Coordinates of C-alpha atoms in Angstrom, one line a residue:
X282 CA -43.8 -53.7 16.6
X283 CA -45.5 -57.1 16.7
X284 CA -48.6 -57.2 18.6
X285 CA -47.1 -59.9 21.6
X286 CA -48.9 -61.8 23.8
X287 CA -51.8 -62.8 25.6
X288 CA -54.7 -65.3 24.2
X289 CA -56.7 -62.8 24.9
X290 CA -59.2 -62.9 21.4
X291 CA -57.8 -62.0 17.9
X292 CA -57.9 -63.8 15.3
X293 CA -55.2 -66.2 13.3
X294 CA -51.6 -65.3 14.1
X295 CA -49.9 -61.9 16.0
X296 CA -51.6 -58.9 15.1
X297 CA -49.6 -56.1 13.5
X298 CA -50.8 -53.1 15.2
X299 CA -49.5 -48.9 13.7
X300 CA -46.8 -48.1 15.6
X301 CA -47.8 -44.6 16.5
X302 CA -44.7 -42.0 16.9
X303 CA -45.0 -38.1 18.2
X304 CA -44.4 -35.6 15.1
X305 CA -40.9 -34.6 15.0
X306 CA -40.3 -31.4 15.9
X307 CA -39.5 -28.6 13.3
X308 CA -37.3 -25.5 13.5
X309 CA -38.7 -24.6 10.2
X310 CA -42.3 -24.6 9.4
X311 CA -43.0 -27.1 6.3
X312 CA -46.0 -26.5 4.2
X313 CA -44.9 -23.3 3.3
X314 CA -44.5 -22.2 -0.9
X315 CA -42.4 -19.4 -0.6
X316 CA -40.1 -18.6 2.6
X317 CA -38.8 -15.2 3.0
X318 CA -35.6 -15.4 1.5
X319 CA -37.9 -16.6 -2.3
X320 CA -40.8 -15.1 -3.7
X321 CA -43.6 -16.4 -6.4
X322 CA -44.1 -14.8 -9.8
X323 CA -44.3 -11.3 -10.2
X324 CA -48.1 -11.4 -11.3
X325 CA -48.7 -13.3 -8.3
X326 CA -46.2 -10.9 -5.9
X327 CA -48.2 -7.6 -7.0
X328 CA -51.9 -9.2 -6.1
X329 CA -50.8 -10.8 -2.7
X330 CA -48.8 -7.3 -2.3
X331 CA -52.0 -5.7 -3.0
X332 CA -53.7 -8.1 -0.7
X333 CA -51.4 -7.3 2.6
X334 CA -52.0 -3.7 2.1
X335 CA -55.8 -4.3 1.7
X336 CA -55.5 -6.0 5.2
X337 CA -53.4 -3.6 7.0
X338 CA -55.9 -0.4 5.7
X339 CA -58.7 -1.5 8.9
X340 CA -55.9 -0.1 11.7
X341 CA -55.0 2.7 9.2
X342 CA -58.5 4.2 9.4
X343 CA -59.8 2.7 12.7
X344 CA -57.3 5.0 15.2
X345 CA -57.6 8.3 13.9
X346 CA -61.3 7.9 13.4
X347 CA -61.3 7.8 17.3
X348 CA -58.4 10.2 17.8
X349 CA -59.1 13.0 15.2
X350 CA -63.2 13.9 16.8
X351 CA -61.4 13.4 20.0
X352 CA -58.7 16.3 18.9
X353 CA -61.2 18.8 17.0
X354 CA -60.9 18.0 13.8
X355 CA -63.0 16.9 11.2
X356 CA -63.2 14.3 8.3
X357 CA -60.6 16.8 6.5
X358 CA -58.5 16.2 9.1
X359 CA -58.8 12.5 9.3
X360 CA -58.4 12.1 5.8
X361 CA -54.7 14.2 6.6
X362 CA -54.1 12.0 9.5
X363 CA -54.9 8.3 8.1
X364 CA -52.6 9.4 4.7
X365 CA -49.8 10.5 6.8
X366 CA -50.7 7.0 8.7
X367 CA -50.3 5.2 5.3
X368 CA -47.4 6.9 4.0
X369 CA -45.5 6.3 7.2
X370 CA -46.0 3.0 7.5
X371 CA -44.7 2.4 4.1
X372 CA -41.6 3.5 4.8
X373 CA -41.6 1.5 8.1
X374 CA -42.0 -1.6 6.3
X375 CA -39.5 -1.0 3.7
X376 CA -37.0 -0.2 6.6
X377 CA -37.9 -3.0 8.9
X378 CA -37.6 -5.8 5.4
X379 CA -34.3 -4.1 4.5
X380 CA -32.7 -3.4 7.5
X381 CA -34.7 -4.8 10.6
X382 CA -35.4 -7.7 11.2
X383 CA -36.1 -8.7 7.4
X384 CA -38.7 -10.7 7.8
X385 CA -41.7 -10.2 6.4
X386 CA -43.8 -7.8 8.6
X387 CA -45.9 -5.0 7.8
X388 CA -45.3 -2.0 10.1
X389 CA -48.6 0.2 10.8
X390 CA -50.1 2.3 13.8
X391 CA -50.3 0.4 17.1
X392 CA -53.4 0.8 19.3
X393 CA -51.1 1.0 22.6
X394 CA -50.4 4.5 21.9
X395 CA -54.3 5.1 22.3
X396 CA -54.4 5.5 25.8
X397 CA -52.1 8.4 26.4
X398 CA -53.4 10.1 23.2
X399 CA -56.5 10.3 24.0
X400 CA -55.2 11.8 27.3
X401 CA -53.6 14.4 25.5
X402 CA -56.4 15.1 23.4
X403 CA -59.1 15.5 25.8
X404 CA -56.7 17.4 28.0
X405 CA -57.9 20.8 29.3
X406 CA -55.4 22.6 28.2
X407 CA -56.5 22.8 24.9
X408 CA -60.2 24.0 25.4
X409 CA -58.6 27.6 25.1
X410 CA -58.5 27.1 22.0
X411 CA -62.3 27.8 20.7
X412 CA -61.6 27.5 17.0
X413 CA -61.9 23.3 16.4
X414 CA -58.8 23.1 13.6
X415 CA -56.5 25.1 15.9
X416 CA -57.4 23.2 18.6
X417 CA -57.1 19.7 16.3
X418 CA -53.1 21.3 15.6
X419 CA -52.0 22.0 19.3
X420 CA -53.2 18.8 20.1
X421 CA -51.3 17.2 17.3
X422 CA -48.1 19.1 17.9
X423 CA -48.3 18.1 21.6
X424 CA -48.6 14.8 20.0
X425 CA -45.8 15.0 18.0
X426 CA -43.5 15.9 21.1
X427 CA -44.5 12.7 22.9
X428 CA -43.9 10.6 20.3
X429 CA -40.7 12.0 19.5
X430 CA -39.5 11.1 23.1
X431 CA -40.7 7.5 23.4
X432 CA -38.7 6.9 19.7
X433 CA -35.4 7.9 21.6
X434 CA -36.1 4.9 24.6
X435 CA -37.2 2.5 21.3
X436 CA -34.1 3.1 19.4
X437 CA -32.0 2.7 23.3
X438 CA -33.5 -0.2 24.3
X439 CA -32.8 -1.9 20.2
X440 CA -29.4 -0.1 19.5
X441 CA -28.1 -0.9 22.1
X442 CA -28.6 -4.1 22.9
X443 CA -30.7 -4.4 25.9
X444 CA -33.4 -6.1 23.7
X445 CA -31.3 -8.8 22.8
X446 CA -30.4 -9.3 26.9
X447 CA -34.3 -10.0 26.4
X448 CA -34.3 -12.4 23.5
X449 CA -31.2 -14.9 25.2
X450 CA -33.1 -15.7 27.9
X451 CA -36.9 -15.8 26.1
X452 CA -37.3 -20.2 25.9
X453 CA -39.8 -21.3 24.2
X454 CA -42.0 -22.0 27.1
X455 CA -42.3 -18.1 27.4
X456 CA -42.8 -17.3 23.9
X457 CA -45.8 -19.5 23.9
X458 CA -48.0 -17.2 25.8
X459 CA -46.2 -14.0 24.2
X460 CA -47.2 -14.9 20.7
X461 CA -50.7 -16.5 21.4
X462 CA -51.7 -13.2 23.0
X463 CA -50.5 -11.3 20.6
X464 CA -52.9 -12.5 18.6
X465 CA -55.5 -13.8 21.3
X466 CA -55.2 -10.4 22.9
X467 CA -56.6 -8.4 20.1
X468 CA -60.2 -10.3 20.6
X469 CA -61.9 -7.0 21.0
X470 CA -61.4 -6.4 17.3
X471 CA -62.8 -9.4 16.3
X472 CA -66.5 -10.4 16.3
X473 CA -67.8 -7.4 18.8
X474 CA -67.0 -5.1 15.6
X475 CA -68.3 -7.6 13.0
X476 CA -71.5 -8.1 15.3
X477 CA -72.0 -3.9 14.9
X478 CA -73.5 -5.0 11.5
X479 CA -74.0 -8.6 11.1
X480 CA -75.6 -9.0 8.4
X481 CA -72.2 -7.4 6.4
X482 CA -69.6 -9.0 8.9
X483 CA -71.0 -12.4 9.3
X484 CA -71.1 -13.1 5.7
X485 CA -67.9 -11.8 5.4
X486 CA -66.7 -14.4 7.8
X487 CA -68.5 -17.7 6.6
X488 CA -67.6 -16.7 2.8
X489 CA -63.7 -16.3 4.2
X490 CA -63.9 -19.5 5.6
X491 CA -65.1 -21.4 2.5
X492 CA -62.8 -19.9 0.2
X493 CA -59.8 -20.4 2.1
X494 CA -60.2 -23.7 3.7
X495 CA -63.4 -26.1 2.1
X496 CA -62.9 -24.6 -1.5
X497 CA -59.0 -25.7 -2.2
X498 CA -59.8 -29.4 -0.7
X499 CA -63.1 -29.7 -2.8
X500 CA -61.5 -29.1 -5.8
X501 CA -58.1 -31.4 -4.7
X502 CA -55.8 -28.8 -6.3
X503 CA -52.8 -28.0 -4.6
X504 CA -52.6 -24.7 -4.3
X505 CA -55.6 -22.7 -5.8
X506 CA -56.3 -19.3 -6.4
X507 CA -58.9 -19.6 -3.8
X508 CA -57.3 -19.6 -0.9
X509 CA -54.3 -17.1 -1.3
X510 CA -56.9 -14.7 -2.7
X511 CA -59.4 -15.5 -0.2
X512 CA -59.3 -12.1 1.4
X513 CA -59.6 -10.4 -2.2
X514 CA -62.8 -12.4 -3.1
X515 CA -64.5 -12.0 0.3
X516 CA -63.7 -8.2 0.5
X517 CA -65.0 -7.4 -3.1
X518 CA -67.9 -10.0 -2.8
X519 CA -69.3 -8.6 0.4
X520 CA -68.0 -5.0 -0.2
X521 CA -70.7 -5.2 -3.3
X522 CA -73.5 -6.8 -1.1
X523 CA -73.0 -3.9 1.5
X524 CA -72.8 -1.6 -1.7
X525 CA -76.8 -2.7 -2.7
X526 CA -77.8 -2.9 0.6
X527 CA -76.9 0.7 1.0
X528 CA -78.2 1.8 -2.4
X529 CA -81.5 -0.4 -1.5
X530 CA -82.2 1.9 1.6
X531 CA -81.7 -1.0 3.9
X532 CA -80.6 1.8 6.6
X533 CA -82.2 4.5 5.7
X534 CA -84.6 4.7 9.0
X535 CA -81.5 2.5 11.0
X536 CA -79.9 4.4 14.0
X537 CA -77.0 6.3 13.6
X538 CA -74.3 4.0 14.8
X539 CA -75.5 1.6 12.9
X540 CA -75.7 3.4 9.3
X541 CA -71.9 4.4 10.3
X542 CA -71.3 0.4 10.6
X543 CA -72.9 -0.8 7.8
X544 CA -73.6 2.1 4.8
X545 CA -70.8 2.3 2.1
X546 CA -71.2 6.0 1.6
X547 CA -70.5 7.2 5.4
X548 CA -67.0 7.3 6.0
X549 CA -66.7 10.8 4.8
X550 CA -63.2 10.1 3.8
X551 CA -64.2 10.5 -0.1
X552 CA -64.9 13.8 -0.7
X553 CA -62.7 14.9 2.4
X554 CA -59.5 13.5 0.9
X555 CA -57.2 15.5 -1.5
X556 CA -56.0 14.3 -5.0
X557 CA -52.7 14.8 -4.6
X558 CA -50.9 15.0 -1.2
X559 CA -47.4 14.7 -0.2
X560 CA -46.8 14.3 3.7
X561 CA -43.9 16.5 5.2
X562 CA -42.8 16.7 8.8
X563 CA -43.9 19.1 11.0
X564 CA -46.7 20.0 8.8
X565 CA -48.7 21.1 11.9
X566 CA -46.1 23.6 13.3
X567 CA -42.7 22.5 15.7
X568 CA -43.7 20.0 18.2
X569 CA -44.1 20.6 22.3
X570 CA -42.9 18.6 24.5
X571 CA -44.4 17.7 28.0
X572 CA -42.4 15.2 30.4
X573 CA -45.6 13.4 31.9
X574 CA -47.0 12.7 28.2
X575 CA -43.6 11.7 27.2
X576 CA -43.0 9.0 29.7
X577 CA -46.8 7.6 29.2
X578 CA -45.7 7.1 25.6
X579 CA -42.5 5.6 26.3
X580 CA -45.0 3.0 28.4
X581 CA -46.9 2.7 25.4
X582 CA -43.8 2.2 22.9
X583 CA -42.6 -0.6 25.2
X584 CA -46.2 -2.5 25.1
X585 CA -45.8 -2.0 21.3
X586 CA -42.2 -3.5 21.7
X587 CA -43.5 -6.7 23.1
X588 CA -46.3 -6.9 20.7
X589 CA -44.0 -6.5 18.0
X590 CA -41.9 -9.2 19.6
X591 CA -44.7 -11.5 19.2
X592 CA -45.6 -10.8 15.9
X593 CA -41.7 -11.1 14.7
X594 CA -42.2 -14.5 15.9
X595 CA -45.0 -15.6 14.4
X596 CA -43.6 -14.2 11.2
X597 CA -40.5 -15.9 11.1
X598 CA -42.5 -19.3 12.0
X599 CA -45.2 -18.5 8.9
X600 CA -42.3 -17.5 6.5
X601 CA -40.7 -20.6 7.4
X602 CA -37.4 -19.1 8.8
X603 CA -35.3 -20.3 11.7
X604 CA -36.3 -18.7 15.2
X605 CA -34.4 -15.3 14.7
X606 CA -31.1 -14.7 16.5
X607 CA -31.5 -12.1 20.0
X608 CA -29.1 -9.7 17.5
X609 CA -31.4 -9.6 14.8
X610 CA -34.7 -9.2 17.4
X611 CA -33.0 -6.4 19.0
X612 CA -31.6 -4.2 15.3
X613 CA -35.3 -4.9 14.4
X614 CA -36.9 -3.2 17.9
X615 CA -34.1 -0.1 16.6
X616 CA -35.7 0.0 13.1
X617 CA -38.9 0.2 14.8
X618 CA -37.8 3.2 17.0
X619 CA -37.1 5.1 13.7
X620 CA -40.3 4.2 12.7
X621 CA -41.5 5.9 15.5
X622 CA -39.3 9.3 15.2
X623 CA -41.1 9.3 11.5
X624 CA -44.5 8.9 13.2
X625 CA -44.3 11.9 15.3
X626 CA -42.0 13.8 13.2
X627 CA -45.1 13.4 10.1
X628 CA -47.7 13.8 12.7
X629 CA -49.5 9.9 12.4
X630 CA -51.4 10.8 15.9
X631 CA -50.0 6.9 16.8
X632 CA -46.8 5.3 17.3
X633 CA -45.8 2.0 15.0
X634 CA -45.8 -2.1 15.6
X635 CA -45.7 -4.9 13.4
X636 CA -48.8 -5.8 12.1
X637 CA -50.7 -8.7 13.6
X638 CA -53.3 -9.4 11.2
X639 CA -50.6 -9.4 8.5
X640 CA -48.3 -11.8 10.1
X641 CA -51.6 -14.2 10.0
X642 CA -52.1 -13.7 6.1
X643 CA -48.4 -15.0 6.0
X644 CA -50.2 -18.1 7.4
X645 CA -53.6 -18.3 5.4
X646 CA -51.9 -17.4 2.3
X647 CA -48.9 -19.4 3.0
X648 CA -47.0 -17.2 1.2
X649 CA -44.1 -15.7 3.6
X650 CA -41.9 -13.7 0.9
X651 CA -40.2 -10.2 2.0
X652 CA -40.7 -9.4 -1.6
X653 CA -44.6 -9.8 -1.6
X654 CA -44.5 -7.1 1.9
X655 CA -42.1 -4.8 0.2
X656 CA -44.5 -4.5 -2.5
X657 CA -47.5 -3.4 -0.3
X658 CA -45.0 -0.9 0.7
X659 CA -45.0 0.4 -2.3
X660 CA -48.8 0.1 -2.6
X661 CA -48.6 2.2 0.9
X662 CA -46.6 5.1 -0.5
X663 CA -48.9 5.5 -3.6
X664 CA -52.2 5.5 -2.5
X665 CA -51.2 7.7 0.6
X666 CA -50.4 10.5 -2.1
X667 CA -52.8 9.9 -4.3
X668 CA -55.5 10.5 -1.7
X669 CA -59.1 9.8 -3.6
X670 CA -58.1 6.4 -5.0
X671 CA -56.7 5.5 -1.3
X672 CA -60.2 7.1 0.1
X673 CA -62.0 4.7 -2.0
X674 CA -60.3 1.3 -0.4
X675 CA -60.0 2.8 3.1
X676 CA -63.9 3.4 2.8
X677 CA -64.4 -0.8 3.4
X678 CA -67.1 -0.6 5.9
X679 CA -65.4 -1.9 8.9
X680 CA -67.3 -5.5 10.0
X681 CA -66.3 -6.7 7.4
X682 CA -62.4 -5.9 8.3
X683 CA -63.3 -7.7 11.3
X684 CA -64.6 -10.4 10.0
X685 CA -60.9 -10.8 8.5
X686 CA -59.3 -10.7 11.9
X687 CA -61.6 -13.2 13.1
X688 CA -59.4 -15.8 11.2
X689 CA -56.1 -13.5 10.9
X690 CA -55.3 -13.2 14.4
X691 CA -56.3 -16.7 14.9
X692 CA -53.4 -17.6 12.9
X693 CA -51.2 -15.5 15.1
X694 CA -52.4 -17.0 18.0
X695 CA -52.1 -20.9 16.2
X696 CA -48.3 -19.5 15.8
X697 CA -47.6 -19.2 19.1
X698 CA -49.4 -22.4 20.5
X699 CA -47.1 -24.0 17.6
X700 CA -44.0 -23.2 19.8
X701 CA -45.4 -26.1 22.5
X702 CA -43.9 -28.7 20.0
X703 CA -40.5 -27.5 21.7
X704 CA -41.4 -27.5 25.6
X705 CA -42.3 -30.5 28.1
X706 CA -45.9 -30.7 28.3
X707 CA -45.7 -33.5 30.8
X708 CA -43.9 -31.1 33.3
X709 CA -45.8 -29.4 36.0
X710 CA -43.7 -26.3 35.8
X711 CA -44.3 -26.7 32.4
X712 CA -48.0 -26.9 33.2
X713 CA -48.4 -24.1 35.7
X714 CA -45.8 -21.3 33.6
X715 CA -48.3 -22.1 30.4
X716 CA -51.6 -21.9 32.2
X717 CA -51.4 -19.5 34.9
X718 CA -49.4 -16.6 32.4
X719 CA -52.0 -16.7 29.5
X720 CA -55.2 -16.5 32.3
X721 CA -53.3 -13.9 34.1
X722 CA -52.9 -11.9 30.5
X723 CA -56.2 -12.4 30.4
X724 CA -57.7 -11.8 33.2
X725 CA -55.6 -8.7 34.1
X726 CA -56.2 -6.9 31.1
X727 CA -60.0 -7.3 31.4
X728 CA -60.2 -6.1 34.9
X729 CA -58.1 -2.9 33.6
X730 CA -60.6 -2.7 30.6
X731 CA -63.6 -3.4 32.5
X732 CA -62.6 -1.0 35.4
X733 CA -62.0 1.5 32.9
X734 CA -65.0 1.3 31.4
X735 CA -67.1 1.4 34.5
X736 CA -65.5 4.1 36.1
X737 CA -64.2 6.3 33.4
X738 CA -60.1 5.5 34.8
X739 CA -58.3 3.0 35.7
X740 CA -57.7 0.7 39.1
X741 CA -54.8 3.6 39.8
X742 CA -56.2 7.0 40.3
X743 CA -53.7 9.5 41.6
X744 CA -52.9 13.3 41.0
X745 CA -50.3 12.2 38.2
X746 CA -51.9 11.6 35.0
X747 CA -49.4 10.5 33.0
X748 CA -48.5 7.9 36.1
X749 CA -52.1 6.5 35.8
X750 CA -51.6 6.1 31.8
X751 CA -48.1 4.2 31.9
X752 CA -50.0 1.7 34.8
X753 CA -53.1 1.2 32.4
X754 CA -51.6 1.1 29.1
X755 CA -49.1 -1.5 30.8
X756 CA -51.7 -3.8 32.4
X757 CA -54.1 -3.3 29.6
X758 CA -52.4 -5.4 27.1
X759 CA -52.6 -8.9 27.8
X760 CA -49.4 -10.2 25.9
X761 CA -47.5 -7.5 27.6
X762 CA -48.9 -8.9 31.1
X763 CA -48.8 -12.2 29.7
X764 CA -45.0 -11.8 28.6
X765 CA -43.9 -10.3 32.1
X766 CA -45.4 -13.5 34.1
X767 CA -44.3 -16.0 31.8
X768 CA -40.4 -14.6 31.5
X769 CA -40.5 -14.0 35.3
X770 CA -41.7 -17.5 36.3
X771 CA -39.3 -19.2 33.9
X772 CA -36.3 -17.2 34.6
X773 CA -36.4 -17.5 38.5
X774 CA -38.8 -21.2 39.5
X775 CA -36.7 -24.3 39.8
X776 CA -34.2 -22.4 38.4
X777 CA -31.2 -25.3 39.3
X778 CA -32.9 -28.2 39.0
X779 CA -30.9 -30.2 36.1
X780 CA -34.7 -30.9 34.2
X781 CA -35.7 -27.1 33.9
X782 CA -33.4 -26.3 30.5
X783 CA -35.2 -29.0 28.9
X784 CA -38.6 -28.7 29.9
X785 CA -38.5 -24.7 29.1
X786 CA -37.3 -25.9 25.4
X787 CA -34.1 -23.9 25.9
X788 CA -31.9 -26.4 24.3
X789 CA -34.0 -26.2 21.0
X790 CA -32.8 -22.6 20.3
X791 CA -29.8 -22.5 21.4
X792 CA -28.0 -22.6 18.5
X793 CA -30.1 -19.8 17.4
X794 CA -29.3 -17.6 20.5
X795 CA -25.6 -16.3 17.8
X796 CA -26.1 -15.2 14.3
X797 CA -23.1 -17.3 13.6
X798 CA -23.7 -20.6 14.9
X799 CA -26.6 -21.8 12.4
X800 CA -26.2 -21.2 8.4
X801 CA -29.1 -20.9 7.7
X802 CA -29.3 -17.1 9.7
X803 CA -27.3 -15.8 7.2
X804 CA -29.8 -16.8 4.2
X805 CA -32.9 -15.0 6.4
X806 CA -31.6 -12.2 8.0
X807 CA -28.2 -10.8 6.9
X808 CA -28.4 -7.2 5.6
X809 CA -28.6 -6.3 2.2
X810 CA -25.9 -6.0 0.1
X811 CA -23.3 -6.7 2.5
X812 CA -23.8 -4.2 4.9
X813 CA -23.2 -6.9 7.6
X814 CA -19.8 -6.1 6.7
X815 CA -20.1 -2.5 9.0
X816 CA -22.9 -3.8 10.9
X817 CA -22.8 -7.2 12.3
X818 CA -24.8 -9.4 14.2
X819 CA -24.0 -11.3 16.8

């Protein structure tokens, strides 16, 4: 465009000025080296396999170090609990890559299941039981029974369909503050863990940094080792500083909490873990079953259902894959409530979700291969039987696993602020839908936390329990609350006007809203060997 007009002061002749356009909008993300639906060299496959399973271990070992004390048992019994944990979750991956939503996700234990667990374990009607391991079992089997439950509403609510009623009406506008507080949400884990020993976490964190984004651009290569290792190098470099500081007596005279944080040699999990160890179900004796505990975790298994949600999202957009057909969302939400009937049946102490912090290393590795997932599986399975050498890895002290989801769930959270590309910023409904749902996931779920915390139970205190668990596990998750506003407000405000299916993005997806009206579904999430034949998508 030639600069026109005006005398106003340039110098010989018309001025060419940049014509500056907005960047074109992408149902696939570029960048990416391997999409789902490829994978990189088997060398490579096995370390970045290796690598996701590293990353998912800091859930594995964070939940039933707060449920097992809380149940009776001891560091026998968490090493029991965090190898059922493991072994579970491998098959939940494998499942959900094969015959979910195939994307790349990694399934582990979901912290919305926390609340009504720890209900059940602090219950009183288990402090009959004098002797701490019998007690740790009836709490465990009691467990069991509630977990069994809420995988019955999972698999209803994916089986048969109503998911996908969900996923034809979720526009982009929505998804925006689902995904970004999927990952946003889980700030908690982030830096208030690292700062619990900061002289391990924050090292973690600036060396994770370097390596994965100032090392590859100083040395101009295209893609380095560097940065897909990144998590490797800063886990074993750090890992080794916390190792001498330990050895050095650095915490020797420290506080308690503090030598738990930072020391290499507390975790217990060591000498408490078994060589050889095969989970089976029901290894703690048939489970019980208690309506009020059953319907809080039915509560919790639809928080984890949203969650997951979000992170299916964020996976499809970091294994540069179309946005996934409602079908496919909804068999994937199914696979997840078999995942759950595993959890209790094995006795995990937690239900199942997608992993957020793995969706991000999709992103930071840019590496978003089913293959490279499949094979942490597999990494999953063995060092769940082979307790020691799994004791050994899950013994990382834990800042410096949050110094990892300082940058993983960041990712997440980038995902879901990606989506704007598809929605009218320059709307006011726009404007309001975005702003007031992710302040009101916010803000909602801290004044549940913070209430909780004060008081010692939530904003609802009645007679029932289990009532006053499904309200705060609910209202304690801010992409849950976050997801509920969003949805609401773009489903039902200025619902004709002939602007709202454009500013909401709608018309970007809508070819994705059938597994048969975009090719390119069929490359990323048709069943394996050709089982779409008996089980289609629509």
């Amino acid at each position: 465009m030639a600069g026109g007009g005006g005398g106003g002061g340039g110098g010989g002749g018309g001025s060419k000025a940049d014509e500056f356009q907005p960047f074109p909008v992408k149902d696939q993300l570029p960048g990416i080296d391997f999409c789902v639906s490829s994978s990189p060299p088997w060398p490579e496959a096995i370390i970045l396999g290796f690598q996701h399973y590293l990353v998912m271990l800091g859930t594995t070992v964070i939940i039933p170090s707060m449920l097992v004390p809380l149940m009776g048992g001891g560091d026998v019994e968490k090493a029991e609990v965090i190898n059922n944990l493991l072994f579970v979750s491998g098959i939940n991956t494998l499942s959900q890559t094969l015959f979910g939503t195939r994307l790349p996700v990694v399934m582990r234990g979901s912290y919305s299941f926390i609340i009504p667990a720890v209900s059940i374990a602090t219950s009183n009607r288990f402090k009959q039981y004098t002797d701490p391991h019998q007690r740790f079992k009836e709490s465990m089997r009691t467990l069991q029974g509630a977990i069994i439950m809420a995988s019955l509403f999972n698999m209803i609510i994916g089986f048969f369909g109503f998911w996908r009623i969900f996923g034809r009406f979720l526009n982009p506008l929505a998804a925006v503050p689902l995904v970004t507080l999927t990952g946003l949400g889980l700030y908690a884990l982030g830096f208030p863990r690292l700062a619990k020993c900061i002289e391990v976490g924050l090292p973690a964190l600036i060396i994770l940094v370097i390596l994965s984004q100032y090392i590859p651009h100083m040395l101009q290569s295209k893609r380095g080792i560097f940065d897909r290792l990144a998590v490797l190098f800063t886990v074993a470099i750090v890992w080794g500083y916390a190792e001498v500081l330990t050895l050095a007596g650095a915490y020797d005279d420290k506080p308690s909490n503090t030598q738990i944080s930072c020391r290499t040699d507390r975790a217990g999990l060591l000498k408490a873990a078994p060589w050889i160890r095969v989970p089976y179900p029901f290894q703690y004796g048939s489970p019980r079953f208690n309506a009020g505990d059953a319907f809080a975790m039915m509560a919790a298994s639809f928080v984890a259902i949203v969650e997951s949600t979000g992170t299916f999202f964020a996976a499809s957009r970091y294994g540069s894959a179309t946005p996934k057909p409602p079908s496919v969302l909804s068999r994937g939400i199914g696979w997840q409530g078999i995942g759950l009937l595993l959890d209790g049946a094995l006795g995990t102490g937690s239900g199942c979700t997608a992993s957020v912090e793995n969706a991000g290393l999709l992103g930071l590795t840019r590496n978003g291969s089913r293959k490279v997932v499949q094979i942490s599986a597999g990494f999953m399975l063995f060092f769940s039987i082979l307790g020691k050498f799994g004791a050994v890895l899950a013994s990382i002290p834990l800042p410096i696993v949050a110094a990892l989801y300082c940058v993983l769930f960041a990712y997440v959270a980038a995902a879901g602020l990606s989506f704007l590309q598809f929605c009218h910023l320059n709307s006011f409904r726009s404007k309001f839908i975005l702003g007031f749902s992710l302040f009101m996931g916010l803000s909602v779920a801290q004044y549940f936390n913070q209430y909780q915390l004060n008081s010692g139970h939530g904003p609802l205190n009645t007679k029932s329990t289990s009532f006053n668990n499904i309200i705060q596990v609910i209202f304690t998750s801010p992409a849950t609350v976050a997801t509920i506003v969003a949805y609401f407000l773009d489903c039902t405000h200025s619902l004709g006007h002939s602007a709202t299916r454009r500013d909401s993005g709608r018309h970007w997806w809508a070819k994705f809203r059938y597994f048969e009206r975009d090719t390119r579904s069929e490359e990323f999430y048709s069943l394996p060997w050709n089982l779409n034949r008996f089980f289609p998508s629509f």
